[in-house]
Tab-separated table of C-alpha atoms and ligand atoms in Angstrom:
chain	number	residue	atom	x	y	z
A	1	MET	CA	99.285	85.744	132.431
A	2	HIS	CA	95.777	84.878	131.313
A	3	ALA	CA	94.097	86.735	128.438
A	4	ARG	CA	90.393	86.809	127.636
A	5	ILE	CA	89.809	87.361	123.941
A	6	ALA	CA	86.531	87.828	122.083
A	7	LEU	CA	86.654	86.451	118.543
A	8	CYS	CA	84.370	87.834	115.853
A	9	PRO	CA	85.227	85.968	112.643
A	10	GLY	CA	82.417	87.554	110.578
A	11	ASP	CA	81.928	86.925	106.878
A	12	GLY	CA	83.752	85.729	103.767
A	13	ILE	CA	87.440	85.083	104.447
A	14	GLY	CA	87.011	86.385	108.028
A	15	PRO	CA	86.691	82.906	109.601
A	16	GLU	CA	89.554	81.561	107.430
A	17	VAL	CA	92.075	84.169	108.561
A	18	ILE	CA	90.870	84.175	112.180
A	19	THR	CA	91.465	80.413	112.437
A	20	GLU	CA	95.133	80.861	111.542
A	21	ALA	CA	95.624	83.946	113.723
A	22	ARG	CA	94.157	82.157	116.712
A	23	LYS	CA	96.523	79.223	116.236
A	24	VAL	CA	99.472	81.619	116.157
A	25	LEU	CA	98.270	83.284	119.356
A	26	ASP	CA	97.877	79.899	121.047
A	27	ALA	CA	101.376	78.881	119.996
A	28	VAL	CA	102.943	82.103	121.264
A	29	ALA	CA	101.023	81.810	124.526
A	30	VAL	CA	102.334	78.280	125.124
A	31	ARG	CA	105.871	79.352	124.274
A	32	TYR	CA	105.851	82.190	126.826
A	33	GLY	CA	103.782	80.464	129.516
A	34	HIS	CA	100.510	82.369	129.089
A	35	THR	CA	96.975	81.061	128.765
A	36	VAL	CA	94.250	82.451	126.524
A	37	SER	CA	90.516	81.875	126.699
A	38	TYR	CA	88.272	82.655	123.768
A	39	THR	CA	84.624	83.331	123.281
A	40	GLU	CA	83.272	83.452	119.732
A	41	HIS	CA	80.519	85.764	118.535
A	42	LEU	CA	78.361	86.651	115.586
A	43	ILE	CA	78.831	89.952	113.791
A	44	GLY	CA	78.032	91.277	110.325
A	45	GLY	CA	76.205	89.253	107.701
A	46	VAL	CA	76.208	85.981	109.641
A	47	ALA	CA	74.673	87.851	112.582
A	48	ILE	CA	71.990	89.364	110.336
A	49	ASP	CA	71.112	85.912	109.024
A	50	ALA	CA	70.919	84.413	112.515
A	51	THR	CA	69.374	87.273	114.494
A	52	GLY	CA	68.232	90.037	112.135
A	53	THR	CA	70.808	92.476	113.489
A	54	ALA	CA	74.458	93.060	112.559
A	55	LEU	CA	75.614	93.520	116.182
A	56	PRO	CA	73.595	91.302	118.535
A	57	GLU	CA	73.538	92.559	122.134
A	58	ASP	CA	75.306	89.448	123.446
A	59	THR	CA	78.149	90.048	120.967
A	60	PHE	CA	78.533	93.601	122.187
A	61	ALA	CA	78.402	92.565	125.843
A	62	ALA	CA	81.044	89.864	125.320
A	63	CYS	CA	83.337	92.252	123.417
A	64	ALA	CA	82.919	94.873	126.138
A	65	ALA	CA	83.824	92.298	128.801
A	66	ALA	CA	86.894	90.884	127.003
A	67	GLU	CA	90.387	92.387	127.210
A	68	ALA	CA	90.585	92.565	123.442
A	69	VAL	CA	88.558	91.730	120.350
A	70	LEU	CA	89.972	89.971	117.303
A	71	LEU	CA	87.802	90.509	114.249
A	72	GLY	CA	87.971	88.996	110.754
A	73	ALA	CA	85.838	90.963	108.314
A	74	VAL	CA	82.200	91.723	107.642
A	75	GLY	CA	80.104	92.115	104.518
A	76	GLY	CA	79.537	90.495	101.183
A	77	PRO	CA	77.350	90.481	98.083
A	78	ARG	CA	74.637	88.519	99.874
A	79	TRP	CA	73.843	91.574	102.022
A	80	ASP	CA	74.685	94.260	99.457
A	81	ASP	CA	71.194	95.260	98.316
A	82	PRO	CA	71.337	99.085	98.448
A	83	LYS	CA	67.730	99.077	99.617
A	84	ALA	CA	68.380	96.747	102.573
A	85	ALA	CA	67.426	98.195	105.956
A	86	VAL	CA	70.332	96.542	107.747
A	87	ARG	CA	73.911	95.980	106.526
A	88	PRO	CA	76.801	93.919	107.944
A	89	GLU	CA	79.081	96.971	108.093
A	90	GLN	CA	76.712	98.625	110.583
A	91	GLY	CA	77.696	95.933	113.087
A	92	LEU	CA	81.382	96.761	112.848
A	93	LEU	CA	80.774	100.511	113.005
A	94	ALA	CA	78.493	100.161	116.038
A	95	LEU	CA	81.078	98.002	117.806
A	96	ARG	CA	83.868	100.539	117.193
A	97	GLN	CA	81.640	103.379	118.394
A	98	ARG	CA	80.162	101.646	121.438
A	99	LEU	CA	83.578	100.452	122.596
A	100	GLY	CA	84.863	104.017	122.242
A	101	LEU	CA	87.686	103.025	119.877
A	102	TRP	CA	88.497	106.420	118.410
A	103	ALA	CA	91.973	105.747	117.000
A	104	ASN	CA	92.816	103.204	114.326
A	105	LEU	CA	96.526	102.488	113.864
A	106	ARG	CA	97.550	101.110	110.482
A	107	PRO	CA	101.317	100.621	110.048
A	108	VAL	CA	102.758	100.179	106.549
A	109	ALA	CA	106.390	99.104	106.166
A	110	PRO	CA	106.990	96.994	103.056
A	111	TYR	CA	109.121	93.855	103.544
A	112	PRO	CA	112.341	94.090	101.529
A	113	CYS	CA	111.732	90.566	100.208
A	114	LEU	CA	108.354	91.613	98.784
A	115	LEU	CA	109.343	94.836	97.021
A	116	ASP	CA	108.795	93.148	93.660
A	117	ARG	CA	105.122	92.564	94.550
A	118	SER	CA	104.310	96.266	94.446
A	119	PRO	CA	103.630	97.981	91.125
A	120	LEU	CA	105.940	100.776	92.306
A	121	ARG	CA	109.614	100.685	91.426
A	122	PRO	CA	111.715	99.247	94.283
A	123	GLU	CA	113.740	102.464	94.634
A	124	LYS	CA	110.509	104.362	95.409
A	125	LEU	CA	109.800	101.913	98.232
A	126	SER	CA	113.128	102.009	99.938
A	127	GLY	CA	112.816	103.536	103.415
A	128	VAL	CA	109.020	103.406	103.478
A	129	ASP	CA	107.943	103.023	107.109
A	130	LEU	CA	104.775	104.906	107.934
A	131	ILE	CA	101.808	104.599	110.226
A	132	VAL	CA	98.379	106.014	109.550
A	133	ILE	CA	96.407	107.113	112.602
A	134	ARG	CA	92.847	107.144	111.363
A	135	GLU	CA	90.153	108.836	113.450
A	136	LEU	CA	87.580	106.059	113.835
A	137	THR	CA	84.389	107.179	115.547
A	138	GLY	CA	83.563	110.505	113.930
A	139	GLY	CA	83.115	112.181	110.584
A	140	LEU	CA	80.844	111.131	107.754
A	141	TYR	CA	80.513	107.610	109.103
A	142	PHE	CA	78.647	108.671	112.224
A	143	GLY	CA	77.236	112.212	111.782
A	144	THR	CA	73.508	112.749	111.970
A	145	PRO	CA	71.257	113.210	110.179
A	146	LYS	CA	72.025	110.171	108.078
A	147	GLU	CA	68.872	109.428	106.200
A	148	ARG	CA	66.905	108.902	103.048
A	149	THR	CA	63.725	110.842	102.510
A	150	MET	CA	61.197	111.232	99.732
A	151	GLY	CA	60.750	114.778	98.550
A	152	PRO	CA	58.937	116.488	95.708
A	153	GLU	CA	61.838	115.702	93.381
A	154	GLY	CA	62.183	112.073	94.409
A	155	LEU	CA	64.493	110.335	96.839
A	156	ARG	CA	67.083	112.339	98.718
A	157	ALA	CA	69.957	110.953	100.810
A	158	VAL	CA	71.955	112.773	103.481
A	159	ASP	CA	75.212	111.964	105.266
A	160	THR	CA	76.624	114.463	107.728
A	161	LEU	CA	80.289	115.265	108.317
A	162	VAL	CA	80.736	116.480	111.908
A	163	TYR	CA	83.855	116.787	114.040
A	164	THR	CA	84.204	118.337	117.459
A	165	GLU	CA	87.373	119.979	118.669
A	166	HIS	CA	87.691	117.277	121.314
A	167	GLU	CA	87.507	114.430	118.782
A	168	ILE	CA	90.189	116.045	116.641
A	169	ARG	CA	92.475	116.999	119.494
A	170	ARG	CA	92.707	113.554	121.113
A	171	VAL	CA	93.625	111.762	117.889
A	172	VAL	CA	96.088	114.415	116.726
A	173	GLU	CA	97.688	114.397	120.203
A	174	LEU	CA	98.104	110.642	119.917
A	175	ALA	CA	99.750	111.069	116.517
A	176	PHE	CA	102.295	113.479	117.992
A	177	ARG	CA	103.045	111.152	120.908
A	178	ILE	CA	103.590	108.263	118.515
A	179	ALA	CA	105.743	110.419	116.212
A	180	ALA	CA	107.995	111.281	119.165
A	181	THR	CA	108.839	107.544	119.418
A	182	ARG	CA	109.594	107.304	115.676
A	183	ARG	CA	111.124	109.765	113.200
A	184	SER	CA	109.368	112.773	114.749
A	185	LYS	CA	107.268	113.860	111.818
A	186	VAL	CA	103.484	114.205	111.593
A	187	THR	CA	101.559	114.741	108.382
A	188	SER	CA	98.032	115.899	109.091
A	189	ILE	CA	95.771	115.313	106.107
A	190	ASP	CA	92.573	117.267	105.503
A	191	LYS	CA	90.524	119.057	102.852
A	192	ALA	CA	90.729	122.474	104.489
A	193	ASN	CA	90.362	124.271	101.155
A	194	VAL	CA	86.762	123.067	100.923
A	195	LEU	CA	85.387	121.574	104.146
A	196	GLU	CA	84.544	123.473	107.322
A	197	SER	CA	85.240	120.343	109.379
A	198	SER	CA	88.705	120.189	107.806
A	199	ARG	CA	89.375	123.845	108.649
A	200	LEU	CA	88.625	123.010	112.287
A	201	TRP	CA	90.829	119.933	111.925
A	202	ARG	CA	93.726	122.031	110.665
A	203	GLN	CA	93.256	124.722	113.308
A	204	VAL	CA	93.363	122.134	116.087
A	205	ALA	CA	96.294	120.305	114.466
A	206	ILE	CA	98.260	123.576	114.373
A	207	GLU	CA	97.521	124.171	118.079
A	208	VAL	CA	98.551	120.648	119.040
A	209	ALA	CA	101.736	120.964	116.966
A	210	GLU	CA	102.739	124.082	118.897
A	211	ARG	CA	102.824	122.018	122.075
A	212	HIS	CA	105.163	119.449	120.459
A	213	PRO	CA	108.078	121.532	119.202
A	214	GLY	CA	110.277	118.436	118.869
A	215	VAL	CA	108.059	116.993	116.155
A	216	ARG	CA	107.958	118.390	112.634
A	217	VAL	CA	104.486	118.905	111.239
A	218	GLU	CA	103.090	119.343	107.763
A	219	HIS	CA	99.520	119.801	106.595
A	220	LEU	CA	98.513	118.235	103.302
A	221	LEU	CA	95.298	118.330	101.335
A	222	VAL	CA	93.949	114.831	100.879
A	223	ASP	CA	94.018	114.843	97.085
A	224	SER	CA	97.646	115.838	96.965
A	225	ALA	CA	98.456	113.437	99.824
A	226	ALA	CA	96.960	110.601	97.786
A	227	MET	CA	99.405	111.439	95.021
A	228	ARG	CA	102.422	111.795	97.300
A	229	LEU	CA	101.710	108.440	98.895
A	230	ILE	CA	102.618	106.975	95.511
A	231	THR	CA	105.264	109.444	94.298
A	232	HIS	CA	107.198	109.884	97.576
A	233	PRO	CA	105.946	107.308	100.086
A	234	SER	CA	109.147	107.396	102.138
A	235	SER	CA	108.503	111.074	102.962
A	236	PHE	CA	105.846	110.026	105.509
A	237	ASP	CA	106.338	109.000	109.116
A	238	VAL	CA	103.069	109.434	111.053
A	239	ILE	CA	99.939	110.355	109.118
A	240	VAL	CA	96.881	111.519	111.034
A	241	THR	CA	93.581	112.043	109.329
A	242	GLU	CA	89.821	111.858	109.609
A	243	ASN	CA	87.795	108.681	109.326
A	244	MET	CA	86.953	108.411	105.633
A	245	PHE	CA	90.224	109.865	104.312
A	246	GLY	CA	92.044	107.330	106.489
A	247	ASP	CA	89.941	104.482	105.156
A	248	ILE	CA	90.704	105.343	101.544
A	249	LEU	CA	94.374	106.258	101.984
A	250	THR	CA	95.170	103.007	103.803
A	251	ASP	CA	93.873	100.829	100.974
A	252	GLU	CA	96.070	102.962	98.713
A	253	ALA	CA	99.021	102.544	101.093
A	254	ALA	CA	98.486	98.775	101.020
A	255	VAL	CA	99.728	98.863	97.428
A	256	LEU	CA	103.162	99.868	98.747
A	257	SER	CA	103.383	96.626	100.730
A	258	GLY	CA	102.397	94.387	97.827
A	259	SER	CA	99.031	93.153	99.125
A	260	ILE	CA	96.213	94.352	101.306
A	261	GLY	CA	96.279	90.876	102.835
A	262	LEU	CA	99.439	91.813	104.748
A	263	LEU	CA	98.275	94.841	106.708
A	264	PRO	CA	97.103	94.768	110.336
A	265	SER	CA	95.321	97.335	112.446
A	266	ALA	CA	94.655	98.216	116.062
A	267	SER	CA	91.647	100.231	117.197
A	268	LEU	CA	92.117	101.903	120.556
A	269	GLY	CA	90.305	104.257	122.883
A	270	ASP	CA	90.897	105.747	126.312
A	271	ASP	CA	92.220	102.572	127.933
A	272	ARG	CA	94.057	99.395	126.949
A	273	LYS	CA	91.011	97.670	125.584
A	274	GLY	CA	91.315	97.303	121.823
A	275	MET	CA	89.939	95.712	118.721
A	276	TYR	CA	92.315	94.146	116.231
A	277	GLU	CA	91.529	93.378	112.610
A	278	PRO	CA	93.236	93.207	109.246
A	279	ILE	CA	92.539	96.274	107.092
A	280	HIS	CA	91.103	94.172	104.254
A	281	GLY	CA	87.500	93.116	103.865
A	282	SER	CA	85.680	89.824	103.456
A	283	ALA	CA	87.149	89.306	99.947
A	284	PRO	CA	84.087	87.572	98.485
A	285	ASP	CA	86.005	86.826	95.274
A	286	ILE	CA	88.297	84.358	97.085
A	287	ALA	CA	86.209	83.348	100.118
A	288	GLY	CA	85.957	79.579	100.549
A	289	HIS	CA	88.982	78.870	98.331
A	290	ALA	CA	91.495	78.651	101.206
A	291	VAL	CA	93.838	81.114	99.485
A	292	ALA	CA	93.354	84.215	101.676
A	293	ASN	CA	96.521	85.650	103.149
A	294	PRO	CA	96.282	85.359	106.972
A	295	VAL	CA	99.313	87.605	107.626
A	296	GLY	CA	97.331	90.835	108.172
A	297	THR	CA	95.288	89.095	110.868
A	298	ILE	CA	98.340	87.388	112.384
A	299	LEU	CA	100.100	90.763	112.600
A	300	SER	CA	96.928	92.178	114.187
A	301	VAL	CA	97.421	89.591	116.944
A	302	ALA	CA	100.925	90.999	117.427
A	303	MET	CA	99.415	94.470	117.830
A	304	MET	CA	96.951	93.020	120.354
A	305	LEU	CA	99.798	91.565	122.397
A	306	ARG	CA	101.599	94.920	122.286
A	307	PHE	CA	98.780	97.358	123.033
A	308	SER	CA	96.085	95.496	124.988
A	309	LEU	CA	98.099	92.796	126.762
A	310	GLY	CA	101.369	94.648	127.263
A	311	LEU	CA	103.380	91.688	125.873
A	312	GLU	CA	105.953	93.390	123.651
A	313	ARG	CA	108.339	90.428	123.498
A	314	GLU	CA	105.560	88.141	122.336
A	315	ALA	CA	104.414	90.724	119.762
A	316	GLN	CA	107.903	90.946	118.304
A	317	CYS	CA	108.192	87.180	118.244
A	318	ILE	CA	105.192	87.000	115.896
A	319	GLU	CA	106.456	89.884	113.773
A	320	ARG	CA	109.839	88.220	113.361
A	321	ALA	CA	108.272	84.845	112.535
A	322	VAL	CA	106.185	86.485	109.783
A	323	GLU	CA	109.262	88.198	108.407
A	324	GLU	CA	111.238	84.939	108.434
A	325	ALA	CA	108.440	83.057	106.675
A	326	LEU	CA	108.236	85.674	103.939
A	327	ARG	CA	112.013	85.803	103.614
A	328	ASP	CA	112.034	82.026	103.209
A	329	GLY	CA	109.673	82.441	100.265
A	330	CYS	CA	106.425	81.356	101.938
A	331	ARG	CA	103.692	83.071	99.914
A	332	THR	CA	99.959	82.939	99.421
A	333	ARG	CA	98.536	83.681	95.982
A	334	ASP	CA	98.102	87.448	96.475
A	335	ILE	CA	101.874	87.787	96.910
A	336	GLY	CA	102.780	85.469	94.074
A	337	GLY	CA	102.860	82.068	95.788
A	338	THR	CA	100.786	78.932	96.016
A	339	LEU	CA	100.430	78.350	99.774
A	340	THR	CA	96.979	77.930	101.241
A	341	THR	CA	95.792	80.097	104.121
A	342	HIS	CA	96.455	77.192	106.467
A	343	ALA	CA	99.949	76.500	105.086
A	344	MET	CA	100.884	80.155	105.445
A	345	GLY	CA	99.657	80.148	109.060
A	346	SER	CA	101.680	76.989	109.727
A	347	ALA	CA	104.757	78.530	108.126
A	348	VAL	CA	104.558	81.388	110.627
A	349	ARG	CA	103.958	79.047	113.578
A	350	GLU	CA	106.919	76.875	112.616
A	351	ARG	CA	109.183	79.910	112.856
A	352	LEU	CA	108.069	81.082	116.302
A	353	ALA	CA	110.741	79.081	118.114
A	354	GLU	CA	113.554	80.621	116.109
A	355	ALA	CA	111.932	84.057	116.371
A	356	ALA	CA	111.638	83.724	120.150
A	357	ALA	CA	115.343	82.981	120.382
A	358	GLY	CA	116.093	86.155	118.421
A	359	GLY	CA	115.603	88.422	121.448
A	360	SER	CA	113.845	91.744	121.666
A	361	SER	CA	114.490	95.019	119.930
A	362	SER	CA	113.332	98.344	121.347
A	363	ALA	CA	109.653	98.736	122.111
A	364	MET	CA	109.287	102.229	120.742
A	365	LEU	CA	105.673	102.433	119.617
A	366	SER	CA	104.122	100.906	122.718
A	367	ARG	CA	105.739	103.648	124.814
A	368	ALA	CA	103.392	106.216	123.271
A	369	PHE	CA	100.477	104.716	125.209
B	401	NAD	P1	88.311	93.517	100.146
B	401	NAD	O1	89.390	94.084	100.970
B	401	NAD	O2	87.455	92.478	100.770
B	401	NAD	O3	88.936	92.906	98.806
B	401	NAD	C1	89.648	93.699	97.854
B	401	NAD	C2	90.585	92.799	97.041
B	401	NAD	O4	91.667	92.383	97.885
B	401	NAD	C3	89.914	91.526	96.529
B	401	NAD	O5	90.415	91.199	95.271
B	401	NAD	C4	90.348	90.485	97.557
B	401	NAD	O6	90.411	89.155	97.054
B	401	NAD	C5	91.734	90.980	97.958
B	401	NAD	N1	92.034	90.590	99.335
B	401	NAD	C6	91.531	91.148	100.461
B	401	NAD	N2	92.001	90.538	101.543
B	401	NAD	C7	92.825	89.559	101.120
B	401	NAD	C8	93.618	88.577	101.771
B	401	NAD	N3	93.652	88.471	103.104
B	401	NAD	N4	94.355	87.722	101.005
B	401	NAD	C9	94.340	87.831	99.675
B	401	NAD	N5	93.624	88.744	98.991
B	401	NAD	C10	92.864	89.603	99.710
B	401	NAD	O7	87.412	94.746	99.641
B	401	NAD	P2	86.003	94.739	98.864
B	401	NAD	O8	85.957	93.605	97.889
B	401	NAD	O9	85.810	96.116	98.405
B	401	NAD	O10	84.941	94.480	100.006
B	401	NAD	C11	84.293	93.230	100.221
B	401	NAD	C12	83.390	93.340	101.442
B	401	NAD	O11	84.189	93.507	102.598
B	401	NAD	C13	82.430	94.531	101.407
B	401	NAD	O12	81.197	94.064	101.896
B	401	NAD	C14	83.029	95.524	102.370
B	401	NAD	O13	82.081	96.332	103.011
B	401	NAD	C15	83.699	94.608	103.358
B	401	NAD	N6	84.830	95.190	104.074
B	401	NAD	C16	84.922	94.870	105.382
B	401	NAD	C17	86.008	95.320	106.123
B	401	NAD	C18	86.080	94.951	107.559
B	401	NAD	O14	85.321	94.131	108.005
B	401	NAD	N7	86.974	95.543	108.331
B	401	NAD	C19	87.014	96.055	105.493
B	401	NAD	C20	86.894	96.366	104.141
B	401	NAD	C21	85.789	95.910	103.423
B	402	IPM	C1	87.708	99.192	107.063
B	402	IPM	C2	86.435	98.955	106.310
B	402	IPM	C3	85.242	99.515	107.090
B	402	IPM	C4	85.423	101.026	107.180
B	402	IPM	C5	83.853	99.186	106.553
B	402	IPM	C6	83.657	97.716	106.357
B	402	IPM	C7	82.773	99.724	107.438
B	402	IPM	O1	86.498	99.476	105.020
B	402	IPM	O2	87.801	98.787	108.229
B	402	IPM	O3	88.649	99.755	106.493
B	402	IPM	O4	85.096	101.754	106.221
B	402	IPM	O5	85.893	101.491	108.223
B	403	MN	MN1	88.500	100.107	104.471
């Protein structure tokens, strides 16, 4: 088949990790007889510098026309002035919203060979295999009013946390469908003891749960969930939560895997179109040093093959090649090694042949869509 991919490398380490992920996609495509065409677009800080806006219209149009978007990261100290009128992150948020990508899937399953890279004791990590379904186009990120005004007592800033029943229901439904393909447990995380929006969240989650009697459900308050993610991480299967809680909890969950540089994500909406990006940011502290871990972005390509292109075999080929490379001791600095970003990407590519020969295991998750 032929795939049309829009690339948005963005800022900081974004272009470094995208380069390696693209090469892995090309290599998998050749191996399985597919072709891929790319268009490359400005987003974030580089877009602000070139055009004055974080999401130029031609970037949006190209992303809307492509089958899938592969994004690096946006942001950095250069655009961090809290008084700035436009920020790189606005570009990413606008793209997610305008493409209608309301669910963000972030799987976390530590590699056995990397258990020593987590500050948690290895016995705590055994059996950890969870996926966070983060609501992506609602909540505090998008509610209006969102503004700064000058009042009699000085400046005043407002963010608004809004959720509709519809927004909650569709993402919680998705979580239950995904759970049915896994270990059949959903943990819905909210702050229902304080927030009205969370009380609606819990009410809807309870209703959805009643229609999925085969799936166990639990409701946790976000503060206590944050603790349990560290004390009993293997007790989770599918986590579903609102936008900002999901953002924070997934950086916390990254600690279980050993490095945030390892974790991929898929952002999906009503159809197969998706955006794929690592969960980490532009990592300004290491940008330009060629030490960024490209694995999170490479695994995001695997998710793209699975969810937007329907190529499960190819997705698993990449996932196995990554696993092999790590098992063979290939490591970037964040996971205790000395490989450059490029060398780590090559290490994965070199293992695609062997991984392809390994055959396919069951395609559970993709069946939820
Ligand atoms: P970050 O994720 O960029 O970095 C946090 C830490 O993790 C840093 O020490 C960094 O070096 C390390 N790290 C991150 N990715 C890595 C990788 N692939 N390999 C090795 N180490 C890695 O978070 P931050 O520093 O809080 O944010 C920096 C900028 O990135 C901010 O402007 C923020 O808004 C932006 N950001 C963007 C996205 C995105 O585009 N999706 C996500 C998160 C943060
Ligand atoms: C992420 C990032 C973004 C978010 C920022 C850069 C807008 O932290 O993708 O996790 O908060 O969603
Ligand atoms: Mn984040």
